[in-house]
mmCIF file of the C-alpha atoms, coordinates in Angstrom:
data_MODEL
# 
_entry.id   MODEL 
# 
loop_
_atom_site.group_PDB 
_atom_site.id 
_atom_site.type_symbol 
_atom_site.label_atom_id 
_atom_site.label_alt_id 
_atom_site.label_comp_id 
_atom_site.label_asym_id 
_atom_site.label_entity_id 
_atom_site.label_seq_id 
_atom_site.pdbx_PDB_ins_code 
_atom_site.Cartn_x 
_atom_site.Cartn_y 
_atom_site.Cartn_z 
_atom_site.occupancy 
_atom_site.B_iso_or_equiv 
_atom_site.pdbx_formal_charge 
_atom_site.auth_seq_id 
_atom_site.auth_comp_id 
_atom_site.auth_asym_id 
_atom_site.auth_atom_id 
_atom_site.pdbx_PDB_model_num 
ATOM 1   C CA . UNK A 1 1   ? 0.000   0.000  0.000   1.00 0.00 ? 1   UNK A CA 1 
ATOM 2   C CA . UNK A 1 2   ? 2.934   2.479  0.476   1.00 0.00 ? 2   UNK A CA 1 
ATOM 3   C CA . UNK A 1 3   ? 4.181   1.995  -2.838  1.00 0.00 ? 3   UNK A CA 1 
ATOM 4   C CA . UNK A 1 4   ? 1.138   2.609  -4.618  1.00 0.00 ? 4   UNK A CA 1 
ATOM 5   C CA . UNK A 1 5   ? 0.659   5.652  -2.324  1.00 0.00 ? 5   UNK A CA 1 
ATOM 6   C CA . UNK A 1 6   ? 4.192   6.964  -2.953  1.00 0.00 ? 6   UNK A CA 1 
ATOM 7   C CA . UNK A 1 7   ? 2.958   6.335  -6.940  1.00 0.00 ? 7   UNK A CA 1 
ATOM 8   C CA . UNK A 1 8   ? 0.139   8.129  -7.157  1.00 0.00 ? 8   UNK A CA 1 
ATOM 9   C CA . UNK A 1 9   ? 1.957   11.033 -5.126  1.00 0.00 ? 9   UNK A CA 1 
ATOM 10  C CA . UNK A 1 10  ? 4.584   10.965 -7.970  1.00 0.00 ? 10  UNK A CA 1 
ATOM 11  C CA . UNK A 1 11  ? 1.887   11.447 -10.538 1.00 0.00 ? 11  UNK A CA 1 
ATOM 12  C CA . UNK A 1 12  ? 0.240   13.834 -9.023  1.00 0.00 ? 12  UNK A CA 1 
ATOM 13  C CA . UNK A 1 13  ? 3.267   16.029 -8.612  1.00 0.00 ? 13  UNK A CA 1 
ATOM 14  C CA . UNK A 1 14  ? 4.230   15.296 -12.105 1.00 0.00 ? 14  UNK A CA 1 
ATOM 15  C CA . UNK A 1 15  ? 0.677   16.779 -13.312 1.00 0.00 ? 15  UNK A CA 1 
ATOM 16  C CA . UNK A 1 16  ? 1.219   19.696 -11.166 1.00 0.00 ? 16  UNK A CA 1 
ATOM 17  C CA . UNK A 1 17  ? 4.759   20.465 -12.114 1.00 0.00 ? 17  UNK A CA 1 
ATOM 18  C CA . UNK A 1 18  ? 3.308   20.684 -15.827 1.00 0.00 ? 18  UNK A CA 1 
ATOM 19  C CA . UNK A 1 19  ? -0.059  22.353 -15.327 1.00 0.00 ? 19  UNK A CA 1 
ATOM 20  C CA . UNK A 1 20  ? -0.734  25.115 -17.732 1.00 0.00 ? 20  UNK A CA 1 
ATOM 21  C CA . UNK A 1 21  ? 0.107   28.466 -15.845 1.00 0.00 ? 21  UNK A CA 1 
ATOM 22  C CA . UNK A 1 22  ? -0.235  32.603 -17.406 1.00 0.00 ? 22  UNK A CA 1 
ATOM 23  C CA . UNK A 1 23  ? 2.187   34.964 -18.039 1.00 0.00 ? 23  UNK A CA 1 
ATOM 24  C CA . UNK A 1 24  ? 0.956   37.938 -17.576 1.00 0.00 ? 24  UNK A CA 1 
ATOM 25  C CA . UNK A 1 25  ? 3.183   40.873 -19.085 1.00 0.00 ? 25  UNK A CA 1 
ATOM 26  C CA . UNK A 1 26  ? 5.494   39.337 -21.674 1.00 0.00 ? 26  UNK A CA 1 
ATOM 27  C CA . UNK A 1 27  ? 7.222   41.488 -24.191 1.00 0.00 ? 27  UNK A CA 1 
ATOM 28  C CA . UNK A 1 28  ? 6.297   40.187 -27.941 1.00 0.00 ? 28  UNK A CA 1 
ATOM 29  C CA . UNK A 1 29  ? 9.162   40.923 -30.728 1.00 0.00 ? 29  UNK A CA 1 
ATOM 30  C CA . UNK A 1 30  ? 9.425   39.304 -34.453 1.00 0.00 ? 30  UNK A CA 1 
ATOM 31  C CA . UNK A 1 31  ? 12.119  38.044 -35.942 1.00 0.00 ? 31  UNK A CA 1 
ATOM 32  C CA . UNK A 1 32  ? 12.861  36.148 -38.993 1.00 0.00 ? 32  UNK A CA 1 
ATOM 33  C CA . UNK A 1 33  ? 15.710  34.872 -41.829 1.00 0.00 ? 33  UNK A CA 1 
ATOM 34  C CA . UNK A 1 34  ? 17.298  38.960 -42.397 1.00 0.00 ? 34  UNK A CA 1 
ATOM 35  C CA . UNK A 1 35  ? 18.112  39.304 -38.963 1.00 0.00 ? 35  UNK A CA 1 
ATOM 36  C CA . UNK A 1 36  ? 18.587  36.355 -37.561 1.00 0.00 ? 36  UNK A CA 1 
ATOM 37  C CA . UNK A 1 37  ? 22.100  35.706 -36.446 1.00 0.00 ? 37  UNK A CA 1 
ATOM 38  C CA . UNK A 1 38  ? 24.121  34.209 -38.570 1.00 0.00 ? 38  UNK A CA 1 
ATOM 39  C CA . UNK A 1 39  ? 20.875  35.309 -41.540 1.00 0.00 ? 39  UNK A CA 1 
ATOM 40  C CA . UNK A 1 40  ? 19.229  32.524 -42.123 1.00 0.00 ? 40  UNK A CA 1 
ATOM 41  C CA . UNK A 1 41  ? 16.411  30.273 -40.587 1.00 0.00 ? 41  UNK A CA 1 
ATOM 42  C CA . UNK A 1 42  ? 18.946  28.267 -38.370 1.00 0.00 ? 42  UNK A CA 1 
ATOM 43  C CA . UNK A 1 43  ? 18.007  27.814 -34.828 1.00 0.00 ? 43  UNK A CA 1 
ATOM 44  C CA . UNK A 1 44  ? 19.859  26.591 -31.583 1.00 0.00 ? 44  UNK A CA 1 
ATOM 45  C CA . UNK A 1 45  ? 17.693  24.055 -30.963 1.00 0.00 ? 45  UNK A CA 1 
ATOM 46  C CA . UNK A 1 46  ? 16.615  20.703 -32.879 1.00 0.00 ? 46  UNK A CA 1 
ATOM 47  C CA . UNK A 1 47  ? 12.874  20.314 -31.698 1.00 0.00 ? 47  UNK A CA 1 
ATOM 48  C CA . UNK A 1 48  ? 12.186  17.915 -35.011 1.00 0.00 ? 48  UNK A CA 1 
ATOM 49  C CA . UNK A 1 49  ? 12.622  20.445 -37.805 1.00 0.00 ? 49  UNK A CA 1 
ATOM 50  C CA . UNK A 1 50  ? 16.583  19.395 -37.840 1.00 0.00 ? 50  UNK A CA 1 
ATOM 51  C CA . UNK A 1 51  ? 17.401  22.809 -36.357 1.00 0.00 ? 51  UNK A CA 1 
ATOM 52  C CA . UNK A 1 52  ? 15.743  25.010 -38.879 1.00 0.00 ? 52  UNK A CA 1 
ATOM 53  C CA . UNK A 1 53  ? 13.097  27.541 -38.088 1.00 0.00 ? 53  UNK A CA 1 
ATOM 54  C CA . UNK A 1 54  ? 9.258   27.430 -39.040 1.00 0.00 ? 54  UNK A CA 1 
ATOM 55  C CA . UNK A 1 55  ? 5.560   25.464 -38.583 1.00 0.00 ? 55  UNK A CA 1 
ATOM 56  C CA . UNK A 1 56  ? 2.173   26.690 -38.967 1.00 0.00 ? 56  UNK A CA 1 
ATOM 57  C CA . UNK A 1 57  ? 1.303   27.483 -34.803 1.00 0.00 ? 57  UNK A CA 1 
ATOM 58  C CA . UNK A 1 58  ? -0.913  24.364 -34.424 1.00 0.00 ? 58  UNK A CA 1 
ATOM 59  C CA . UNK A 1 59  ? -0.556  22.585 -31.605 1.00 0.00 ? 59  UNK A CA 1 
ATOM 60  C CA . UNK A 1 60  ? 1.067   19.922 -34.081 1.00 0.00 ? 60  UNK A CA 1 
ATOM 61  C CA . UNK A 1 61  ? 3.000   22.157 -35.679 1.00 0.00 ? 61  UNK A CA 1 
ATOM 62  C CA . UNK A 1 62  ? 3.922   25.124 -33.695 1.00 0.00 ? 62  UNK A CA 1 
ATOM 63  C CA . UNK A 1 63  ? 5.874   28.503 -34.536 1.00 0.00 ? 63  UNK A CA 1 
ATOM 64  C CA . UNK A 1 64  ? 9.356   29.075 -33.731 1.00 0.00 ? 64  UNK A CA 1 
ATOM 65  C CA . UNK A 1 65  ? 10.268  31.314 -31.136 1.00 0.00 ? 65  UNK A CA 1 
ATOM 66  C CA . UNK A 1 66  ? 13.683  32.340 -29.223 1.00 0.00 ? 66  UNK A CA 1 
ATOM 67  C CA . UNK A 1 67  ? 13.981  33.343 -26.161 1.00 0.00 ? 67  UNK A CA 1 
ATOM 68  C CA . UNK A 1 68  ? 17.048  33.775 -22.914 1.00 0.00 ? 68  UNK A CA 1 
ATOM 69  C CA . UNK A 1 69  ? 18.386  30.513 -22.248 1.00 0.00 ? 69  UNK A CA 1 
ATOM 70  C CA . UNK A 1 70  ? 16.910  28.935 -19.211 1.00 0.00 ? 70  UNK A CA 1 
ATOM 71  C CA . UNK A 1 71  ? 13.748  31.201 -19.791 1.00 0.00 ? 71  UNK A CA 1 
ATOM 72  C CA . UNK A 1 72  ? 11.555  28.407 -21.220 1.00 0.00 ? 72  UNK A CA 1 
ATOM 73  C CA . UNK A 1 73  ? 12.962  24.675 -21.832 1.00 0.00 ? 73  UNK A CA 1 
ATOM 74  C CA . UNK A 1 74  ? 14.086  24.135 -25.261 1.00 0.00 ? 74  UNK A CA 1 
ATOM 75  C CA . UNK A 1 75  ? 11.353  22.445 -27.394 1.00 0.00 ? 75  UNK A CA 1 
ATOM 76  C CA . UNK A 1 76  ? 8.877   23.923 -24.743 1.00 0.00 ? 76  UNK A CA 1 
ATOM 77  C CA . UNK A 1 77  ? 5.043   24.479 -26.606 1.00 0.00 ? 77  UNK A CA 1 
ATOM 78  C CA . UNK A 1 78  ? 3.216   27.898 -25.679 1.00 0.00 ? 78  UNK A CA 1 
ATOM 79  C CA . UNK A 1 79  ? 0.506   29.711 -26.716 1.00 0.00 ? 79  UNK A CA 1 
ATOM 80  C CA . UNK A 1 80  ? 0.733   33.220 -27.246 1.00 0.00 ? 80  UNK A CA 1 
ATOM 81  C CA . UNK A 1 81  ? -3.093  34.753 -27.835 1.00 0.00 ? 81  UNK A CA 1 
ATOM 82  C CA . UNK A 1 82  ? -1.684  37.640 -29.282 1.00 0.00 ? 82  UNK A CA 1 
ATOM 83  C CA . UNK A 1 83  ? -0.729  35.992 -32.285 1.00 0.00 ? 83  UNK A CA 1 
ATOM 84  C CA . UNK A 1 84  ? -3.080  33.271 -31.851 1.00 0.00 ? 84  UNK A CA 1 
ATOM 85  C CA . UNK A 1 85  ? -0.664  30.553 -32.417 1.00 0.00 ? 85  UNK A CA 1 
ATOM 86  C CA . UNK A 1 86  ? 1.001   27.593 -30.502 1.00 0.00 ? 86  UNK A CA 1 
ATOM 87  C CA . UNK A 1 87  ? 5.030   28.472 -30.516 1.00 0.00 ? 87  UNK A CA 1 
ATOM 88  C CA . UNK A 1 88  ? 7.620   26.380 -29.924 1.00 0.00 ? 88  UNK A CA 1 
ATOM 89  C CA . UNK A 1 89  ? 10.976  27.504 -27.893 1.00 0.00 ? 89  UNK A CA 1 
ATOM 90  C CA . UNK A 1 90  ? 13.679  26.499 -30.634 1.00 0.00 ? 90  UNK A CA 1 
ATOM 91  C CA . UNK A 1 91  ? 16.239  29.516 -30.403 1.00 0.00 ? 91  UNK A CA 1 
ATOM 92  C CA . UNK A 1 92  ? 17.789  31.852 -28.553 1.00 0.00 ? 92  UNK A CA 1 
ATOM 93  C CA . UNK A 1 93  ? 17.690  36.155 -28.375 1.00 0.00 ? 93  UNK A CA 1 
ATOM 94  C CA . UNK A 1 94  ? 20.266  38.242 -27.133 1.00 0.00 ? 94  UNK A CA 1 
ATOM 95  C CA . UNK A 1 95  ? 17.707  40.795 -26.669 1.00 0.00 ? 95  UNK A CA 1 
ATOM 96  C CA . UNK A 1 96  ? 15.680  38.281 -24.729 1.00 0.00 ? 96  UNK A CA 1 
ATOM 97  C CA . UNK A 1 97  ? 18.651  37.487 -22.582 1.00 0.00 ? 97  UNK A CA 1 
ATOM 98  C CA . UNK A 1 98  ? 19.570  40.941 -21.472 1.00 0.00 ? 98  UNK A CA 1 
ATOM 99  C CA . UNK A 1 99  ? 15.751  40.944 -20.929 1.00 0.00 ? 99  UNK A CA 1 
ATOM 100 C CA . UNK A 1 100 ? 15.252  38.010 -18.168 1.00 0.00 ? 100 UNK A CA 1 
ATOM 101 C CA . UNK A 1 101 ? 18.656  38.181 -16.599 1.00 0.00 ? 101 UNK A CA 1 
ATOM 102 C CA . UNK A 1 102 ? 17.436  41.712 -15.390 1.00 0.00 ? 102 UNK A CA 1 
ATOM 103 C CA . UNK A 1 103 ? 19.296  44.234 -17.430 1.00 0.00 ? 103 UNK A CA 1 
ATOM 104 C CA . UNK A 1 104 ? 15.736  46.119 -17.621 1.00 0.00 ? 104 UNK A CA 1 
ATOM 105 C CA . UNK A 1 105 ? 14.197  44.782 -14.317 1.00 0.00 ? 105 UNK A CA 1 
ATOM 106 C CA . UNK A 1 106 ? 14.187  41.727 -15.477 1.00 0.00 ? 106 UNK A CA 1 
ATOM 107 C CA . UNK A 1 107 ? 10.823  40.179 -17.699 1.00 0.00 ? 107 UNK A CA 1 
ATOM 108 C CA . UNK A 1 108 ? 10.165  37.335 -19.859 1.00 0.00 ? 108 UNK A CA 1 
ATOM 109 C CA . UNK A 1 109 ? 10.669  38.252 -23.744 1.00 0.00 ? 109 UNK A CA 1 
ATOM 110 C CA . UNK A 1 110 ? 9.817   35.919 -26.885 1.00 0.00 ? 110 UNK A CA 1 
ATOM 111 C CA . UNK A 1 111 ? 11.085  36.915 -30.363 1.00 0.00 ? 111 UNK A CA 1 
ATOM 112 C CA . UNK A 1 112 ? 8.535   34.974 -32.877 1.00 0.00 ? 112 UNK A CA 1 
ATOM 113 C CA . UNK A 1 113 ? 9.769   33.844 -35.750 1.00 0.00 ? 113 UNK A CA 1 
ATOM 114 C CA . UNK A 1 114 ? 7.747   35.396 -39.227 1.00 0.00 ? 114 UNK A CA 1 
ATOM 115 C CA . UNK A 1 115 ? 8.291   35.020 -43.155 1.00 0.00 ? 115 UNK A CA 1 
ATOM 116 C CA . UNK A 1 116 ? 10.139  31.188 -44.111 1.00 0.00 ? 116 UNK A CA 1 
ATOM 117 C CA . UNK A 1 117 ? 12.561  29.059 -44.012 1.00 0.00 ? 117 UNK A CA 1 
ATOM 118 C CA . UNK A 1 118 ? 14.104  29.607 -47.582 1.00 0.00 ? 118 UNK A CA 1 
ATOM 119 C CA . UNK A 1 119 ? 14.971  32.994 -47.939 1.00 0.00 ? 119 UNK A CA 1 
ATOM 120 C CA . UNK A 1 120 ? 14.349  36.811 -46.501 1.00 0.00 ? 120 UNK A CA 1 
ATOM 121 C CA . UNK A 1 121 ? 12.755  39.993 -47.372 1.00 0.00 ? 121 UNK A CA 1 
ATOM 122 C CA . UNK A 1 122 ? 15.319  42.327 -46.118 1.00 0.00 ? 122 UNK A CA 1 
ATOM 123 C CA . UNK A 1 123 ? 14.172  45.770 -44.999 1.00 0.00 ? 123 UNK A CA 1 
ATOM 124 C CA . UNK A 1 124 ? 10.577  44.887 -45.745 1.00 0.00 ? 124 UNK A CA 1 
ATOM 125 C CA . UNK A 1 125 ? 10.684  41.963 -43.553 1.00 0.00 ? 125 UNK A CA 1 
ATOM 126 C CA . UNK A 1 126 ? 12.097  43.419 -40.581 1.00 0.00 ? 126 UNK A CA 1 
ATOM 127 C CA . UNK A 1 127 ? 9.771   46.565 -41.427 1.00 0.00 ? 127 UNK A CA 1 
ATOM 128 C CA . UNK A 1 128 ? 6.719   44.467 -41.026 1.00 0.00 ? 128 UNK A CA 1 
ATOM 129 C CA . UNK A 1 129 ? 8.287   43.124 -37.616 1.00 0.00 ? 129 UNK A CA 1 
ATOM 130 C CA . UNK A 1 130 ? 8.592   46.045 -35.947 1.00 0.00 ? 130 UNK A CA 1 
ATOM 131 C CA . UNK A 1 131 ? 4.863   47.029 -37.458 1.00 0.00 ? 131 UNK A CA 1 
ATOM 132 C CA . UNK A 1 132 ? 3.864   43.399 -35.522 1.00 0.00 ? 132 UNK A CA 1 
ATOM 133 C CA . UNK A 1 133 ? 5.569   44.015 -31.867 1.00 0.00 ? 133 UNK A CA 1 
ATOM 134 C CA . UNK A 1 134 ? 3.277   45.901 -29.593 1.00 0.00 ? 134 UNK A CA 1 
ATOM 135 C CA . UNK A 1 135 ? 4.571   47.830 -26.155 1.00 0.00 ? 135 UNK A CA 1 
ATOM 136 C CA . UNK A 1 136 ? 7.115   45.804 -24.368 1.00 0.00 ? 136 UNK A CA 1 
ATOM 137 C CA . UNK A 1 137 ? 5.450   43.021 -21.493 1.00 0.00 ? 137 UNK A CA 1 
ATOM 138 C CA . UNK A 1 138 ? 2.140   44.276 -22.540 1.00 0.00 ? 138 UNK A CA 1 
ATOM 139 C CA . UNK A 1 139 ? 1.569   40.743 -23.455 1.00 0.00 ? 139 UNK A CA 1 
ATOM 140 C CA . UNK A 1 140 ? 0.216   37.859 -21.375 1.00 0.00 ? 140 UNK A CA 1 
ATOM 141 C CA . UNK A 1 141 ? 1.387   33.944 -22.745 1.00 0.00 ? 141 UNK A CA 1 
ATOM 142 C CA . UNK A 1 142 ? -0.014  30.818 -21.859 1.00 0.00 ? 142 UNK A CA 1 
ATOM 143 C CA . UNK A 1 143 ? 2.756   28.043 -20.424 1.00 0.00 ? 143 UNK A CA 1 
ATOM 144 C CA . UNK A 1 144 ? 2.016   24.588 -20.858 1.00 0.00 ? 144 UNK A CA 1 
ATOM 145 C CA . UNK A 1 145 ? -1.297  25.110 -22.996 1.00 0.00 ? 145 UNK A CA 1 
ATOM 146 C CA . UNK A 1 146 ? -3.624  22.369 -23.775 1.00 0.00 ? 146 UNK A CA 1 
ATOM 147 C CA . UNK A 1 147 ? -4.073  21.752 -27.625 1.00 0.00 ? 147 UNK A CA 1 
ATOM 148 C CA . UNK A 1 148 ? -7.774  23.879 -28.582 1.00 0.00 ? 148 UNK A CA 1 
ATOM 149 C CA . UNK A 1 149 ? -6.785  27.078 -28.337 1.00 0.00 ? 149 UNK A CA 1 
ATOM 150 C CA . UNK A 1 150 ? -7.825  29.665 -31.432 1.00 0.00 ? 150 UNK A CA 1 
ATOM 151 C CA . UNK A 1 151 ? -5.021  29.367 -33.908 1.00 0.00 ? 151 UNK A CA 1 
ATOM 152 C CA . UNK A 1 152 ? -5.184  31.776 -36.709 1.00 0.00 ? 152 UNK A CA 1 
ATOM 153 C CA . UNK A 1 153 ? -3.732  30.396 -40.139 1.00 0.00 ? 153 UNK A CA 1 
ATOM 154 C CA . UNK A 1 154 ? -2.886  33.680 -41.467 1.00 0.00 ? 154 UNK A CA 1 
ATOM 155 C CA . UNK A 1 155 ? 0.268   34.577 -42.295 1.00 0.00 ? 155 UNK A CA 1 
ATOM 156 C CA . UNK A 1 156 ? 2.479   37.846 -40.534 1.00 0.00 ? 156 UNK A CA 1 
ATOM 157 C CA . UNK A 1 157 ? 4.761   38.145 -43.120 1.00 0.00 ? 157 UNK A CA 1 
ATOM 158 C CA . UNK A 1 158 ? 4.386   36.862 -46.865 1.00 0.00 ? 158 UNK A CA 1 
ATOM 159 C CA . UNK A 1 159 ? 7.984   36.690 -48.256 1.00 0.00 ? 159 UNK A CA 1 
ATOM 160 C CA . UNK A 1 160 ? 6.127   36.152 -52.013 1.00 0.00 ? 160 UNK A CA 1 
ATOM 161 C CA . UNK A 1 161 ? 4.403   38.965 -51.910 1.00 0.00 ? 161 UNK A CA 1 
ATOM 162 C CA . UNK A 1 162 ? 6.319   41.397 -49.818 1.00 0.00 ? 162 UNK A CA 1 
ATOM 163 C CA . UNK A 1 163 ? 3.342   41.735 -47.394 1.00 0.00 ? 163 UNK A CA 1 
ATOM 164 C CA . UNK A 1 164 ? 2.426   42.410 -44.100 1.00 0.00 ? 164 UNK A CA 1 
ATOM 165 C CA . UNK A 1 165 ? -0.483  41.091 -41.904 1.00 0.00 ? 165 UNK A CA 1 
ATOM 166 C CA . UNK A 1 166 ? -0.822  43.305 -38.596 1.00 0.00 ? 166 UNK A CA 1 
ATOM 167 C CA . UNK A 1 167 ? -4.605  42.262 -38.857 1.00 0.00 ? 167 UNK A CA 1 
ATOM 168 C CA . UNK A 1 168 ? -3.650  38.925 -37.842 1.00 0.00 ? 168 UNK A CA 1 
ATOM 169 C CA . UNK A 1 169 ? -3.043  39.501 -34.575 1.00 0.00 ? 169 UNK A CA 1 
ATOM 170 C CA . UNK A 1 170 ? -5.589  39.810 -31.659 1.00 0.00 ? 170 UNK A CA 1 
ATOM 171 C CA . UNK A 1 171 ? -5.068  43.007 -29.745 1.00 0.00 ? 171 UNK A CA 1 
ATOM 172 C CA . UNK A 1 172 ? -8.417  42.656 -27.972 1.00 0.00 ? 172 UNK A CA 1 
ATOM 173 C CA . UNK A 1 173 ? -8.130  39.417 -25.663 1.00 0.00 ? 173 UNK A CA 1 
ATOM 174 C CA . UNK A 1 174 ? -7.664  39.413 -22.211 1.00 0.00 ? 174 UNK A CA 1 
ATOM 175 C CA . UNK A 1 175 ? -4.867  36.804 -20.365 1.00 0.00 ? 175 UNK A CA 1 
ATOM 176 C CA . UNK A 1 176 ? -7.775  35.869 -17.959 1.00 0.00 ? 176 UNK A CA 1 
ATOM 177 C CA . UNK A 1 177 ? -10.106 34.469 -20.398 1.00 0.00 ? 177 UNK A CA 1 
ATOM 178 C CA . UNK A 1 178 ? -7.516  31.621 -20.699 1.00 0.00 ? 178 UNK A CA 1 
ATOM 179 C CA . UNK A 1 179 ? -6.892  31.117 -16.910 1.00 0.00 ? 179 UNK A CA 1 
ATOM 180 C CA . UNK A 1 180 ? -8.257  27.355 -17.594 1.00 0.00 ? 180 UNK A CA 1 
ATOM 181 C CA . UNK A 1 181 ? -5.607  26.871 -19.993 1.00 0.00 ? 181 UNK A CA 1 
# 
């Protein structure tokens, strides 16, 4: 009887440790293949794309993100309901960095990844990600999300046609309506 005690006490703590949990003021930035570092869609991380960045933000295919080492677990699956898309923790941002280990108070920071995995749109790219990120940790994020969360299929950045999508994000949620995660 102890063993099966000490059991379901494991499990339990296990379901605890990865229960969904908000973030409630998260800064947002974009970044994609012009200024990544070196420029291309390499990542740090090989979460089953063989280190290169990209998916559709499904739950079964999620978007790359970077972020400070240690901030979120590599291959770690959010949900960000700003850009209405699962994200997947694949790189790493110096920004992002300076950001968590305190050199501005210290925050959480993601850098999503926009446009493709074959090529960049220079100026216009990065253009259209500054037009995406809003005010810094003005953004909540949702940790350990369940999969059946609103994912919007749009695009942010369309390398093809040099075009923007601002429209596809959702400025009008609030981090509370997803407190059941």
């Amino acid at each position: 009887m102890g063993k099966l005690s000490l059991l379901v006490a494991a499990g339990a703590f296990a379901l605890q440790a990865t229960a969904c949990n908000l973030i409630y003021s998260a800064s947002h930035t974009f970044y994609g293949w012009p200024d990544n570092d070196p420029a291309s869609a390499q990542t740090a991380y090989d979460c089953g794309r063989n280190y290169t960045a990209g998916g559709s933000g499904t739950f079964d295919d999620p978007l790359t993100f970077a972020s400070a080492p240690g901030e979120f677990d590599p291959c770690e699956v959010i949900y960000s309901p700003y850009v209405m898309k699962y994200l997947r923790m694949e790189d790493t941002c110096a920004q992002c960095t300076t950001d968590w280990n305190g050199g501005n108070g210290g925050f959480p920071h993601i850098d999503v990844w926009v446009g493709n995995s074959y090529g960049g749109g220079g100026d216009d790219q990065v253009s259209c990600e500054v037009e995406l990120t809003p005010q810094a940790q003005s953004q909540g994020l949702v940790r350990y999300p369940w999969d059946g969360h609103t994912v919007n299929s749009g695009e942010l950045y369309d390398l093809d046609s040099v075009t923007c999508y601002p429209g596809n994000l959702n400025t009008g949620y609030s981090i509370d309506d997803y407190a059941n995660c």
